[in-house]
Amino acid sequence: MMFRRTLTAFLVAMSASVSSASVSSASASASASTASTENENESPPRRRRRLSEEDTALRMSGANRILSRGRERLEMAADDPHRFLAENSNNGDNDDSDYHQDDSIHEVTLQDFLEVLTSDLAETLGWKEDGSVEERAAAVARYVQIANFDYSNAVEKEIAYYAGEEGVEFGDMLYAYVICMRGPKGESARVRKANVYNYVVTHMQNISSANEQGVVMNVTDAAYMQRYLESLETVFNGPEMTCSYGKFRSSIMAVIASMKGTGTVPLNSIMKIRGGVVTSMLGKIFPGGGYAKDGSNLQDMDAQILQQDAFTPEALDVDTCAGTPPSDIARLETKVTNFMLSRNEYTDASTNQTVYESVATAQALFGNLTSAQIQALPDRLRFWYRVFELGIDSPMGCRSYLERLDATLVSSESAAKAAGEFPKATVRITLTEIDFDHFQNDMACTFGLLFSLALLPQVCSLELVQIIENDSNADSQWITQGGRSTGEGGSKKITDPTSWFKSQDGHSRPFWEMGIQGEGQIVAISDSGLDADHCYFQSDNPLIRDKRIDTTQRKIVQYDPYVDDVDEPAGHGTHCAGTIAGHKSPDGGATSSDGTQDGVARNAKIAFIDTGAYCGPGCGTLSIPPTDRLMNTGSGEGLDEDSEAKVHSASWGISFNRQGLTYQYDSTAKNMDNYLANHWDKLMVVAAGNDGRDRGKSMNSPGIAKNVLTVGAGLTSPFDMVVDFSSEGPTPDGRIAPMIVAPGAQISSAKAEPAKTGECEADGALTTKSGTSMATPAVAGSAALVRQYFMEGYYPTGAKDSSASVKINPSGTLVKAILLNSGQSMKGKRVGGEDVDSVPYDNIQGFGLVSLADALRLSGKNNIVARAVDKVEVEDGQEMEYEVVVNKTICNGEEVELRATLVWPGELTQFRRFFLSFFL
């Protein structure tokens, strides 16, 4: 069987000249699919050439020059480590604005990479900032070594494709690279990416490209440029540098590598595995700790203890690179199976034992090394060597393990999916059953799977699917509506609080008084379950829980049983749903009447997706569906564009702190941002998390996403203080978090009692809970009130106008802007019995406490003059001006406050245009 050369063999072979005709190492995918009985000297089947030998040599000349330079660099590492380290590190002697400009494929230095993308690269390569020159040079040499090795394989694949070799598909020659582009301070990411594109076109005028269907595309065409921009996914965007990764052919990368101010490096397998993945997996296998960093005690895994603790394996989220053809996504299973099952078998002469070597092993840094060489490697590399010994390269192998894997497409862009393309996708891989009799092998194969997936050029990122956690409404009603007097710290805009609707507690509900109680709105909720026959949700029509839409229901128009169709006793989902739209029915669901703990938008309806199985008291974990299914809750047959759910409440998230994970922008946040960037009509309201006692950088995911609205929790008395458990920002990339605050302490709401029917307040069917999970539905309910305000013509006068000309269906971005604009300053946070000061726009309160009466005009009730601008299309670089005249005379001598809030959906739209919404 012909295998791709190991890295060790590659280093030796690099002393020979490399040309377009002499690159001979077999590619991973070709090697993996070759039968073991095949003669390695047999010529592969030939097809008609796609490019002549002369044109191939011309096209690949830059790539061969880079390979030659790679040989020189690694020779220098052995001969002069001091010089090597100086020329391959950010040591202050180089002009970083120009990178090194020496036609290398690793101009993005090891230190550069560690700053822009979270991974275990430093630990794996043995890099230490305070290490000796020799230690640091060895780590950088490994970094350069992998870059050159991967690039050599990419060059070989491209040559094979042009030669028409059988089995080499278009996608096989596209490898993933990190491209870092420097530019003037403040220059947009799009401009920097466009500059690279134009440079390539200028220097390779004769380029044409064929997609996987063989259709030739002209790279100078605007549509082709747009596709290029979309294929570069930004992973770092600073004032002076933007870094992205994407898939390209090696000849194109050779041109990019020569561009001033631009650095490149292949995205290798170690870089793709997100930071903390390995340690998180080891922490679960060794729940008491004590695992050796080098893997020397992996054989001590105790399956019996783990089995008693109901051990469940980790699932992996595999993010494909933008631009990956659909056929390549379909082939992922075949490719990774070949990596793990195709093996060389030989007898070790020194031990007389049979040795197995997989395709994956042949591409690792420890492939074909002696025992002494392996012992000299960093701990993490020795760990990987031990994992392969116990799994992929063990006598048992991983065939049985692979047969128990399940792969699901979790996320892909809907528009691309409809067009038959997948600019990016997430595939979730889960082990459906554990073989506790061979537990050690299963766990080792899980690590082997992780490494093998990272070897695939179609894959750009790998991370674990983490545990999704979920933690009196009367107070939420009046606080979020702004129904408090100036003596209670209320807004000076209030003119006559005594005329507003008052309940038995004496507090005002100004929006309810104006007839805004959620009518005509549907709010989507994803949570543990919903007790549909509780009096706050009951209807006199039978509820069919099969995902269908039924608008005749009093309260629940859809129940999607994604996991099951019931909530647990005193369940999380029923409580949250009650805060949003619970409304008491005294007669079995025929009519509604005032309840003591009705929801914020009590006349809104609910579309519910059940994401939690009842697994016993305190279980508290959810199974989140693919993004499209999750976000389409409340959409479908029976609902038009104006009536479907545009607000989604998600009181769940991944706790980085509790699970010991690296605080980073993960796939959960990224998938949500990608979806909302293309569906700006929707608003996703999410919980910040309950790890605030750990203080800064304690946010949950997807609360760290840009396009969601992340909610922190406040007290109800005093209501201008944040609760100690409310998670704090900033986000991993430095943005403010949480964004807004609502009551989340000791909130009384509906109590699920699945064994009963029609249970109500008199039956004790209310319960009290605390958490940002309780604050989130209060904001989601407020969002429903904002939507009703616009859709029923209250804007701009503050009085209902039934004429069609003034009715507006607001985008999710406008609703978000208004909620942020309504935020009122809070005094601080109560931590351990002491008050910590907080100011607006910090990482404790964000924009402050939601108070709708401080943002939206209510005729005769406040002095607000508001202006909303929605769905404005602005091209990149275009400027738009809006003039605002402040008339102080209408404020009766009071201080005038002007607040403007701008919201736009994130990353994806910046390649085309911005859709802006702002409110002042």
PDB file of C-alpha atoms in Angstrom, residues 109-242:
ATOM      1  CA  THR A 109       4.428  33.272  12.580  1.00  0.00           C
ATOM      2  CA  LEU A 110       3.672  30.974  15.466  1.00  0.00           C
ATOM      3  CA  GLN A 111       3.235  33.971  17.794  1.00  0.00           C
ATOM      4  CA  ASP A 112       0.955  35.674  15.257  1.00  0.00           C
ATOM      5  CA  PHE A 113      -1.267  32.628  15.111  1.00  0.00           C
ATOM      6  CA  LEU A 114      -1.488  32.232  18.875  1.00  0.00           C
ATOM      7  CA  GLU A 115      -2.874  35.770  19.066  1.00  0.00           C
ATOM      8  CA  VAL A 116      -5.623  35.392  16.465  1.00  0.00           C
ATOM      9  CA  LEU A 117      -7.087  31.906  17.001  1.00  0.00           C
ATOM     10  CA  THR A 118      -7.557  29.858  20.154  1.00  0.00           C
ATOM     11  CA  SER A 119      -6.063  26.370  19.930  1.00  0.00           C
ATOM     12  CA  ASP A 120      -3.664  24.059  21.763  1.00  0.00           C
ATOM     13  CA  LEU A 121      -0.928  24.801  19.239  1.00  0.00           C
ATOM     14  CA  ALA A 122       1.579  26.221  21.739  1.00  0.00           C
ATOM     15  CA  GLU A 123       1.265  23.259  24.114  1.00  0.00           C
ATOM     16  CA  THR A 124       1.389  20.713  21.302  1.00  0.00           C
ATOM     17  CA  LEU A 125       4.522  22.176  19.714  1.00  0.00           C
ATOM     18  CA  GLY A 126       6.223  22.848  23.049  1.00  0.00           C
ATOM     19  CA  TRP A 127       6.280  26.656  22.728  1.00  0.00           C
ATOM     20  CA  LYS A 128       7.007  28.597  25.919  1.00  0.00           C
ATOM     21  CA  GLU A 129       7.529  32.345  25.956  1.00  0.00           C
ATOM     22  CA  ASP A 130      10.137  31.970  28.688  1.00  0.00           C
ATOM     23  CA  GLY A 131      11.819  28.920  27.158  1.00  0.00           C
ATOM     24  CA  SER A 132      15.436  28.801  26.067  1.00  0.00           C
ATOM     25  CA  VAL A 133      16.444  29.788  22.550  1.00  0.00           C
ATOM     26  CA  GLU A 134      16.876  26.121  21.664  1.00  0.00           C
ATOM     27  CA  GLU A 135      13.442  25.180  23.062  1.00  0.00           C
ATOM     28  CA  ARG A 136      11.671  28.018  21.286  1.00  0.00           C
ATOM     29  CA  ALA A 137      13.558  27.344  18.053  1.00  0.00           C
ATOM     30  CA  ALA A 138      12.514  23.664  18.226  1.00  0.00           C
ATOM     31  CA  ALA A 139       8.849  24.670  18.643  1.00  0.00           C
ATOM     32  CA  VAL A 140       8.985  27.118  15.743  1.00  0.00           C
ATOM     33  CA  ALA A 141      10.790  24.509  13.630  1.00  0.00           C
ATOM     34  CA  ARG A 142       7.905  22.092  14.223  1.00  0.00           C
ATOM     35  CA  TYR A 143       5.500  24.839  13.176  1.00  0.00           C
ATOM     36  CA  VAL A 144       7.447  25.513   9.962  1.00  0.00           C
ATOM     37  CA  GLN A 145       7.873  21.789   9.367  1.00  0.00           C
ATOM     38  CA  ILE A 146       4.117  21.147   9.455  1.00  0.00           C
ATOM     39  CA  ALA A 147       3.431  24.165   7.235  1.00  0.00           C
ATOM     40  CA  ASN A 148       5.882  22.961   4.590  1.00  0.00           C
ATOM     41  CA  PHE A 149       4.607  19.407   4.781  1.00  0.00           C
ATOM     42  CA  ASP A 150       0.969  20.427   4.339  1.00  0.00           C
ATOM     43  CA  TYR A 151       1.844  22.791   1.519  1.00  0.00           C
ATOM     44  CA  SER A 152       3.801  20.038  -0.248  1.00  0.00           C
ATOM     45  CA  ASN A 153       0.708  17.838  -0.161  1.00  0.00           C
ATOM     46  CA  ALA A 154      -1.411  20.690  -1.504  1.00  0.00           C
ATOM     47  CA  VAL A 155       1.040  21.232  -4.379  1.00  0.00           C
ATOM     48  CA  GLU A 156       0.993  17.555  -5.185  1.00  0.00           C
ATOM     49  CA  LYS A 157      -2.811  17.442  -5.225  1.00  0.00           C
ATOM     50  CA  GLU A 158      -3.037  20.403  -7.581  1.00  0.00           C
ATOM     51  CA  ILE A 159      -0.536  18.843  -9.991  1.00  0.00           C
ATOM     52  CA  ALA A 160      -2.457  15.545  -9.871  1.00  0.00           C
ATOM     53  CA  TYR A 161      -5.704  17.368 -10.635  1.00  0.00           C
ATOM     54  CA  TYR A 162      -4.211  19.125 -13.671  1.00  0.00           C
ATOM     55  CA  ALA A 163      -2.774  15.790 -14.829  1.00  0.00           C
ATOM     56  CA  GLY A 164      -6.263  14.278 -14.750  1.00  0.00           C
ATOM     57  CA  GLU A 165      -5.430  11.536 -12.251  1.00  0.00           C
ATOM     58  CA  GLU A 166      -8.330   9.222 -11.449  1.00  0.00           C
ATOM     59  CA  GLY A 167     -10.004   9.878  -8.095  1.00  0.00           C
ATOM     60  CA  VAL A 168      -8.655  13.409  -7.673  1.00  0.00           C
ATOM     61  CA  GLU A 169     -11.654  15.708  -7.446  1.00  0.00           C
ATOM     62  CA  PHE A 170     -11.752  19.487  -7.711  1.00  0.00           C
ATOM     63  CA  GLY A 171     -12.190  19.879  -3.954  1.00  0.00           C
ATOM     64  CA  ASP A 172      -9.175  17.661  -3.228  1.00  0.00           C
ATOM     65  CA  MET A 173      -6.720  20.345  -4.352  1.00  0.00           C
ATOM     66  CA  LEU A 174      -8.311  23.058  -2.185  1.00  0.00           C
ATOM     67  CA  TYR A 175      -6.523  23.209   1.166  1.00  0.00           C
ATOM     68  CA  ALA A 176      -7.357  25.448   4.125  1.00  0.00           C
ATOM     69  CA  TYR A 177      -5.098  28.411   4.890  1.00  0.00           C
ATOM     70  CA  VAL A 178      -4.969  31.281   7.336  1.00  0.00           C
ATOM     71  CA  ILE A 179      -4.432  34.621   5.585  1.00  0.00           C
ATOM     72  CA  CYS A 180      -3.561  37.691   7.671  1.00  0.00           C
ATOM     73  CA  MET A 181      -3.885  41.041   5.895  1.00  0.00           C
ATOM     74  CA  ARG A 182      -2.442  44.236   7.327  1.00  0.00           C
ATOM     75  CA  GLY A 183      -3.750  47.656   6.356  1.00  0.00           C
ATOM     76  CA  PRO A 184      -4.232  51.235   7.541  1.00  0.00           C
ATOM     77  CA  LYS A 185      -5.912  51.640  10.896  1.00  0.00           C
ATOM     78  CA  GLY A 186      -9.699  51.540  10.509  1.00  0.00           C
ATOM     79  CA  GLU A 187      -9.664  49.904   7.066  1.00  0.00           C
ATOM     80  CA  SER A 188     -12.563  47.452   6.754  1.00  0.00           C
ATOM     81  CA  ALA A 189     -12.120  43.688   6.557  1.00  0.00           C
ATOM     82  CA  ARG A 190     -13.861  43.676   3.194  1.00  0.00           C
ATOM     83  CA  VAL A 191     -11.408  46.171   1.708  1.00  0.00           C
ATOM     84  CA  ARG A 192      -8.428  44.178   2.961  1.00  0.00           C
ATOM     85  CA  LYS A 193      -9.827  40.982   1.468  1.00  0.00           C
ATOM     86  CA  ALA A 194     -10.614  42.739  -1.807  1.00  0.00           C
ATOM     87  CA  ASN A 195      -7.035  44.060  -1.963  1.00  0.00           C
ATOM     88  CA  VAL A 196      -5.722  40.495  -1.800  1.00  0.00           C
ATOM     89  CA  TYR A 197      -8.143  39.388  -4.499  1.00  0.00           C
ATOM     90  CA  ASN A 198      -7.149  42.232  -6.831  1.00  0.00           C
ATOM     91  CA  TYR A 199      -3.464  41.491  -6.250  1.00  0.00           C
ATOM     92  CA  VAL A 200      -3.971  37.873  -7.284  1.00  0.00           C
ATOM     93  CA  VAL A 201      -5.901  38.840 -10.409  1.00  0.00           C
ATOM     94  CA  THR A 202      -3.252  41.388 -11.379  1.00  0.00           C
ATOM     95  CA  HIS A 203      -0.405  38.888 -11.006  1.00  0.00           C
ATOM     96  CA  MET A 204      -2.187  35.940 -12.628  1.00  0.00           C
ATOM     97  CA  GLN A 205      -4.196  37.492 -15.454  1.00  0.00           C
ATOM     98  CA  ASN A 206      -4.540  34.196 -17.281  1.00  0.00           C
ATOM     99  CA  ILE A 207      -6.240  32.392 -14.398  1.00  0.00           C
ATOM    100  CA  SER A 208      -9.567  30.742 -14.904  1.00  0.00           C
ATOM    101  CA  SER A 209     -11.239  28.445 -12.430  1.00  0.00           C
ATOM    102  CA  ALA A 210     -13.678  25.595 -12.808  1.00  0.00           C
ATOM    103  CA  ASN A 211     -16.203  24.701 -10.189  1.00  0.00           C
ATOM    104  CA  GLU A 212     -16.933  21.072  -9.327  1.00  0.00           C
ATOM    105  CA  GLN A 213     -19.399  20.780 -12.201  1.00  0.00           C
ATOM    106  CA  GLY A 214     -16.644  21.781 -14.623  1.00  0.00           C
ATOM    107  CA  VAL A 215     -18.109  25.198 -15.417  1.00  0.00           C
ATOM    108  CA  VAL A 216     -15.281  27.640 -16.169  1.00  0.00           C
ATOM    109  CA  MET A 217     -15.486  30.885 -14.200  1.00  0.00           C
ATOM    110  CA  ASN A 218     -13.583  34.070 -14.942  1.00  0.00           C
ATOM    111  CA  VAL A 219     -11.909  35.376 -11.783  1.00  0.00           C
ATOM    112  CA  THR A 220     -12.260  38.957 -12.985  1.00  0.00           C
ATOM    113  CA  ASP A 221     -16.046  38.613 -12.886  1.00  0.00           C
ATOM    114  CA  ALA A 222     -17.808  40.489 -10.044  1.00  0.00           C
ATOM    115  CA  ALA A 223     -19.806  37.415  -9.054  1.00  0.00           C
ATOM    116  CA  TYR A 224     -16.594  35.405  -8.737  1.00  0.00           C
ATOM    117  CA  MET A 225     -15.113  38.104  -6.507  1.00  0.00           C
ATOM    118  CA  GLN A 226     -18.213  38.020  -4.342  1.00  0.00           C
ATOM    119  CA  ARG A 227     -17.876  34.264  -3.950  1.00  0.00           C
ATOM    120  CA  TYR A 228     -14.218  34.704  -2.993  1.00  0.00           C
ATOM    121  CA  LEU A 229     -15.125  37.252  -0.306  1.00  0.00           C
ATOM    122  CA  GLU A 230     -17.731  34.914   1.141  1.00  0.00           C
ATOM    123  CA  SER A 231     -15.271  32.020   1.200  1.00  0.00           C
ATOM    124  CA  LEU A 232     -12.943  33.889   3.566  1.00  0.00           C
ATOM    125  CA  GLU A 233     -14.242  33.514   7.118  1.00  0.00           C
ATOM    126  CA  THR A 234     -12.915  36.181   9.460  1.00  0.00           C
ATOM    127  CA  VAL A 235     -11.379  34.822  12.665  1.00  0.00           C
ATOM    128  CA  PHE A 236      -9.695  38.046  13.809  1.00  0.00           C
ATOM    129  CA  ASN A 237     -10.445  41.641  12.865  1.00  0.00           C
ATOM    130  CA  GLY A 238      -8.306  44.295  14.538  1.00  0.00           C
ATOM    131  CA  PRO A 239      -7.668  47.958  13.723  1.00  0.00           C
ATOM    132  CA  GLU A 240      -4.569  47.150  11.661  1.00  0.00           C
ATOM    133  CA  MET A 241      -4.938  43.478  10.735  1.00  0.00           C
ATOM    134  CA  THR A 242      -7.641  41.081   9.573  1.00  0.00           C
TER     135      THR A 242
END
